[in-house]
mmCIF file of C-alpha atoms in Angstrom:
data_model
loop_
_atom_site.group_PDB
_atom_site.id
_atom_site.type_symbol
_atom_site.label_atom_id
_atom_site.label_comp_id
_atom_site.label_asym_id
_atom_site.label_seq_id
_atom_site.Cartn_x
_atom_site.Cartn_y
_atom_site.Cartn_z
ATOM 1 C CA UNK A 218 -49.295 -23.171 1.472
ATOM 2 C CA UNK A 219 -47.737 -24.599 4.709
ATOM 3 C CA UNK A 220 -48.724 -27.158 6.643
ATOM 4 C CA UNK A 221 -47.301 -26.948 10.004
ATOM 5 C CA UNK A 222 -47.117 -29.944 12.536
ATOM 6 C CA UNK A 223 -46.800 -29.910 16.141
ATOM 7 C CA UNK A 224 -43.236 -31.479 16.120
ATOM 8 C CA UNK A 225 -42.610 -28.765 14.259
ATOM 9 C CA UNK A 226 -42.228 -30.545 10.490
ATOM 10 C CA UNK A 227 -43.280 -27.932 7.934
ATOM 11 C CA UNK A 228 -44.734 -29.795 4.955
ATOM 12 C CA UNK A 229 -45.607 -27.247 1.768
ATOM 13 C CA UNK A 230 -48.677 -27.998 -0.659
ATOM 14 C CA UNK A 231 -50.802 -26.168 -3.052
ATOM 15 C CA UNK A 232 -54.261 -26.973 -1.302
ATOM 16 C CA UNK A 233 -56.301 -29.331 1.220
ATOM 17 C CA UNK A 234 -59.354 -30.960 2.269
ATOM 18 C CA UNK A 235 -60.788 -31.602 5.829
ATOM 19 C CA UNK A 236 -62.319 -34.693 6.471
ATOM 20 C CA UNK A 237 -63.343 -35.708 9.748
ATOM 21 C CA UNK A 238 -60.120 -37.826 10.559
ATOM 22 C CA UNK A 239 -57.692 -35.296 9.270
ATOM 23 C CA UNK A 240 -56.338 -33.085 5.958
ATOM 24 C CA UNK A 241 -55.665 -34.551 2.701
ATOM 25 C CA UNK A 242 -52.953 -32.186 1.338
ATOM 26 C CA UNK A 243 -53.132 -32.036 -2.689
ATOM 27 C CA UNK A 244 -50.479 -30.652 -5.297
ATOM 28 C CA UNK A 245 -52.677 -27.502 -6.430
ATOM 29 C CA UNK A 246 -55.561 -26.101 -5.963
ATOM 30 C CA UNK A 247 -57.824 -28.001 -7.943
ATOM 31 C CA UNK A 248 -56.511 -31.021 -5.074
ATOM 32 C CA UNK A 249 -56.801 -33.280 -7.803
ATOM 33 C CA UNK A 250 -52.739 -34.673 -6.796
ATOM 34 C CA UNK A 251 -52.578 -35.871 -3.120
ATOM 35 C CA UNK A 252 -49.333 -35.696 -1.594
ATOM 36 C CA UNK A 253 -50.059 -36.623 1.265
ATOM 37 C CA UNK A 254 -52.422 -36.773 4.523
ATOM 38 C CA UNK A 255 -52.166 -35.620 8.634
ATOM 39 C CA UNK A 256 -54.364 -35.929 11.181
ATOM 40 C CA UNK A 257 -56.214 -33.242 13.134
ATOM 41 C CA UNK A 258 -54.163 -34.013 16.380
ATOM 42 C CA UNK A 259 -50.861 -33.554 14.397
ATOM 43 C CA UNK A 260 -51.416 -30.266 12.966
ATOM 44 C CA UNK A 261 -50.185 -27.154 14.422
ATOM 45 C CA UNK A 262 -51.165 -24.788 11.746
ATOM 46 C CA UNK A 263 -51.728 -24.340 7.935
ATOM 47 C CA UNK A 264 -50.575 -21.228 6.449
ATOM 48 C CA UNK A 265 -51.483 -19.223 2.993
ATOM 49 C CA UNK A 266 -48.418 -17.808 0.746
ATOM 50 C CA UNK A 267 -48.984 -14.617 2.123
ATOM 51 C CA UNK A 268 -46.920 -15.310 5.936
ATOM 52 C CA UNK A 269 -43.727 -13.642 5.759
ATOM 53 C CA UNK A 270 -42.341 -15.396 8.643
ATOM 54 C CA UNK A 271 -42.219 -16.915 12.173
ATOM 55 C CA UNK A 272 -41.452 -14.205 14.541
ATOM 56 C CA UNK A 273 -41.087 -15.338 18.334
ATOM 57 C CA UNK A 274 -42.515 -13.297 21.432
ATOM 58 C CA UNK A 275 -40.703 -11.812 23.948
ATOM 59 C CA UNK A 276 -42.329 -14.472 26.074
ATOM 60 C CA UNK A 277 -40.905 -17.302 23.943
ATOM 61 C CA UNK A 278 -43.857 -18.813 21.893
ATOM 62 C CA UNK A 279 -44.412 -17.780 18.002
ATOM 63 C CA UNK A 280 -46.409 -16.008 15.510
ATOM 64 C CA UNK A 281 -46.407 -15.719 11.962
ATOM 65 C CA UNK A 282 -46.001 -12.400 10.175
ATOM 66 C CA UNK A 283 -48.793 -11.907 7.594
ATOM 67 C CA UNK A 284 -47.859 -9.771 4.335
ATOM 68 C CA UNK A 285 -50.858 -8.742 1.966
ATOM 69 C CA UNK A 286 -49.478 -8.587 -1.702
ATOM 70 C CA UNK A 287 -48.865 -4.893 -2.188
ATOM 71 C CA UNK A 288 -46.748 -4.536 0.753
ATOM 72 C CA UNK A 289 -44.491 -7.787 -0.071
ATOM 73 C CA UNK A 290 -44.115 -6.171 -3.514
ATOM 74 C CA UNK A 291 -43.290 -2.619 -1.677
ATOM 75 C CA UNK A 292 -40.190 -4.757 0.557
ATOM 76 C CA UNK A 293 -39.072 -6.424 -2.774
ATOM 77 C CA UNK A 294 -38.614 -2.707 -3.929
ATOM 78 C CA UNK A 295 -36.918 -1.301 -0.549
ATOM 79 C CA UNK A 296 -34.699 -4.974 -0.940
ATOM 80 C CA UNK A 297 -33.865 -4.257 -4.247
ATOM 81 C CA UNK A 298 -32.972 -0.379 -3.927
ATOM 82 C CA UNK A 299 -30.549 -1.458 -0.664
ATOM 83 C CA UNK A 300 -28.856 -4.043 -3.342
ATOM 84 C CA UNK A 301 -28.161 -1.160 -5.797
ATOM 85 C CA UNK A 302 -27.109 1.106 -3.359
ATOM 86 C CA UNK A 303 -24.441 -1.118 -1.916
ATOM 87 C CA UNK A 304 -22.999 -2.660 -5.436
ATOM 88 C CA UNK A 305 -22.859 1.750 -6.225
ATOM 89 C CA UNK A 306 -20.866 1.458 -2.574
ATOM 90 C CA UNK A 307 -19.037 -1.342 -4.124
ATOM 91 C CA UNK A 308 -17.531 0.406 -7.103
ATOM 92 C CA UNK A 309 -17.002 3.688 -5.363
ATOM 93 C CA UNK A 310 -14.834 1.401 -3.360
ATOM 94 C CA UNK A 311 -13.019 0.201 -5.970
ATOM 95 C CA UNK A 312 -12.913 2.891 -7.532
ATOM 96 C CA UNK A 313 -10.978 4.412 -4.735
ATOM 97 C CA UNK A 314 -9.124 1.253 -4.334
ATOM 98 C CA UNK A 315 -7.482 1.459 -7.862
ATOM 99 C CA UNK A 316 -6.668 5.772 -7.467
ATOM 100 C CA UNK A 317 -4.695 4.476 -3.955
ATOM 101 C CA UNK A 318 -2.825 1.937 -6.180
ATOM 102 C CA UNK A 319 -2.129 4.206 -8.495
ATOM 103 C CA UNK A 320 -0.516 6.766 -5.964
ATOM 104 C CA UNK A 321 1.278 3.721 -4.426
ATOM 105 C CA UNK A 322 2.591 3.098 -8.033
ATOM 106 C CA UNK A 323 3.856 7.102 -8.304
ATOM 107 C CA UNK A 324 5.716 6.767 -4.860
ATOM 108 C CA UNK A 325 6.938 3.516 -5.261
ATOM 109 C CA UNK A 326 8.421 5.355 -9.188
ATOM 110 C CA UNK A 327 9.544 8.884 -7.167
ATOM 111 C CA UNK A 328 11.500 6.594 -4.685
ATOM 112 C CA UNK A 329 13.108 4.288 -7.030
ATOM 113 C CA UNK A 330 14.139 7.344 -8.961
ATOM 114 C CA UNK A 331 15.411 9.153 -5.617
ATOM 115 C CA UNK A 332 17.565 5.997 -5.083
ATOM 116 C CA UNK A 333 19.014 5.169 -8.320
ATOM 117 C CA UNK A 334 22.508 6.611 -8.820
ATOM 118 C CA UNK A 335 23.472 9.940 -9.858
ATOM 119 C CA UNK A 336 26.140 11.569 -11.439
ATOM 120 C CA UNK A 337 27.766 13.491 -8.688
ATOM 121 C CA UNK A 338 30.596 14.519 -11.305
ATOM 122 C CA UNK A 339 28.531 17.530 -12.204
ATOM 123 C CA UNK A 340 29.190 18.907 -8.743
ATOM 124 C CA UNK A 341 32.246 21.884 -8.820
ATOM 125 C CA UNK A 342 35.812 19.440 -7.439
ATOM 126 C CA UNK A 343 33.978 16.180 -7.332
ATOM 127 C CA UNK A 344 36.158 14.076 -10.061
ATOM 128 C CA UNK A 345 35.244 10.127 -10.554
ATOM 129 C CA UNK A 346 37.691 8.985 -7.850
ATOM 130 C CA UNK A 347 36.189 11.140 -5.398
ATOM 131 C CA UNK A 348 32.290 10.543 -7.181
ATOM 132 C CA UNK A 349 33.562 6.378 -6.408
ATOM 133 C CA UNK A 350 34.735 6.827 -2.492
ATOM 134 C CA UNK A 351 30.904 8.439 -2.075
ATOM 135 C CA UNK A 352 29.693 5.895 -3.615
ATOM 136 C CA UNK A 353 31.413 3.488 -1.623
ATOM 137 C CA UNK A 354 30.073 5.004 1.415
ATOM 138 C CA UNK A 355 26.882 4.616 -0.060
ATOM 139 C CA UNK A 356 26.329 8.228 -1.402
ATOM 140 C CA UNK A 357 25.221 7.749 -4.908
ATOM 141 C CA UNK A 358 22.815 11.062 -5.195
ATOM 142 C CA UNK A 359 22.573 14.137 -4.917
ATOM 143 C CA UNK A 360 19.563 14.243 -2.170
ATOM 144 C CA UNK A 361 21.721 11.313 0.034
ATOM 145 C CA UNK A 362 24.827 14.298 -0.269
ATOM 146 C CA UNK A 363 22.710 17.082 0.503
ATOM 147 C CA UNK A 364 21.514 14.648 3.977
ATOM 148 C CA UNK A 365 24.692 13.713 4.943
ATOM 149 C CA UNK A 366 26.539 15.145 7.764
ATOM 150 C CA UNK A 367 30.172 16.672 7.048
ATOM 151 C CA UNK A 368 32.407 14.503 8.836
ATOM 152 C CA UNK A 369 30.894 11.516 7.069
ATOM 153 C CA UNK A 370 31.719 13.057 3.486
ATOM 154 C CA UNK A 371 35.139 14.152 4.710
ATOM 155 C CA UNK A 372 35.643 9.717 6.068
ATOM 156 C CA UNK A 373 34.285 9.130 2.860
ATOM 157 C CA UNK A 374 36.543 10.946 0.518
ATOM 158 C CA UNK A 375 39.521 12.403 2.914
ATOM 159 C CA UNK A 376 39.222 15.661 2.080
ATOM 160 C CA UNK A 377 39.014 18.832 4.428
ATOM 161 C CA UNK A 378 35.974 19.809 6.056
ATOM 162 C CA UNK A 379 35.571 22.974 4.017
ATOM 163 C CA UNK A 380 35.166 21.108 0.524
ATOM 164 C CA UNK A 381 32.832 18.655 2.298
ATOM 165 C CA UNK A 382 30.560 21.658 3.367
ATOM 166 C CA UNK A 383 30.708 23.187 -0.308
ATOM 167 C CA UNK A 384 29.937 20.010 -2.100
ATOM 168 C CA UNK A 385 26.921 19.864 0.066
ATOM 169 C CA UNK A 386 25.779 23.094 0.332
ATOM 170 C CA UNK A 387 26.149 22.957 -3.766
ATOM 171 C CA UNK A 388 23.533 20.088 -3.488
ATOM 172 C CA UNK A 389 21.106 22.278 -1.138
ATOM 173 C CA UNK A 390 21.756 25.535 -3.878
ATOM 174 C CA UNK A 391 21.274 22.438 -6.538
ATOM 175 C CA UNK A 392 24.066 24.004 -8.219
ATOM 176 C CA UNK A 393 26.173 21.578 -10.647
ATOM 177 C CA UNK A 394 29.538 22.185 -12.912
ATOM 178 C CA UNK A 395 28.542 23.488 -16.443
ATOM 179 C CA UNK A 396 30.480 24.185 -19.150
ATOM 180 C CA UNK A 397 31.910 27.023 -17.711
ATOM 181 C CA UNK A 398 33.097 25.478 -14.585
ATOM 182 C CA UNK A 399 34.799 22.929 -16.181
ATOM 183 C CA UNK A 400 38.161 24.201 -14.577
ATOM 184 C CA UNK A 401 37.016 23.701 -11.453
ATOM 185 C CA UNK A 402 35.892 20.486 -11.786
ATOM 186 C CA UNK A 403 39.324 20.326 -13.587
ATOM 187 C CA UNK A 404 40.942 21.457 -10.098
ATOM 188 C CA UNK A 405 39.414 18.556 -8.452
ATOM 189 C CA UNK A 406 40.581 16.423 -10.643
ATOM 190 C CA UNK A 407 44.363 17.335 -10.078
ATOM 191 C CA UNK A 408 43.569 17.924 -6.146
ATOM 192 C CA UNK A 409 42.674 13.754 -6.466
ATOM 193 C CA UNK A 410 45.648 13.241 -8.347
ATOM 194 C CA UNK A 411 48.072 15.141 -6.240
ATOM 195 C CA UNK A 412 46.780 13.405 -3.056
ATOM 196 C CA UNK A 413 47.823 10.097 -5.128
ATOM 197 C CA UNK A 414 51.208 11.331 -5.669
ATOM 198 C CA UNK A 415 51.603 12.720 -2.069
ATOM 199 C CA UNK A 416 50.792 9.432 -0.962
ATOM 200 C CA UNK A 417 52.759 7.712 -2.959
ATOM 201 C CA UNK A 418 55.296 9.901 -2.190
ATOM 202 C CA UNK A 419 55.627 9.269 1.315
ATOM 203 C CA UNK A 420 55.442 5.499 1.199
ATOM 204 C CA UNK A 421 58.465 5.839 -1.532
ATOM 205 C CA UNK A 422 60.765 8.382 1.113
ATOM 206 C CA UNK A 423 59.649 5.812 4.282
ATOM 207 C CA UNK A 424 61.128 2.854 2.402
ATOM 208 C CA UNK A 425 64.187 5.164 1.708
ATOM 209 C CA UNK A 426 64.728 5.597 5.141
ATOM 210 C CA UNK A 427 64.084 2.232 6.312
ATOM 211 C CA UNK A 428 66.825 1.148 3.354
ATOM 212 C CA UNK A 429 69.243 4.089 4.691
ATOM 213 C CA UNK A 430 68.938 3.099 8.630
ATOM 214 C CA UNK A 431 69.238 -0.559 7.923
ATOM 215 C CA UNK A 432 72.412 -0.101 5.632
ATOM 216 C CA UNK A 433 73.873 2.270 8.816
ATOM 217 C CA UNK A 434 73.215 -1.021 11.153
ATOM 218 C CA UNK A 435 75.668 -2.960 9.002
#
């Protein structure tokens, strides 16, 4: 039980014995072991063990709610049921989080696969040199080529608009070079070689012109 004093102090005890001068507090109900003494004018309330709690009234005063043993047991069972429900909710939330983490891992894996460089030379007309130029421009996957603008492909590789459009269209149709398309790929290599040769010849011609002009001046 609890002994509540006027100053708000609470004393737990097992029993008590009332005297003319006050209340003797004992350790148990048999009142064999005295643990304290409180004068009558200092005692506010003596509450049994089945008091649940204090409750404040609307006017600011305090009242004490008494709960029988069966009602207390019912409340305990309700609380245990609520705890079990909350634990189940936590378990469900953990399962949901695990599912979301697994989905995020799949998305990240897909993104990594999409950004991993792919062999663009399987597209008709794209040889190693054109593939290197595309890679230098950041176009390293079929998806990147499919989403690239024609002018960007032209600027990166130096090919015509028509050829760039064919490459992009091939990625949209899913067309790539097979064994039967080796000739088309070879043509792309030949074109790259011819472009390189033409560039070299143009440079040599320019140098010859400059030399002839210098000799004429002399």
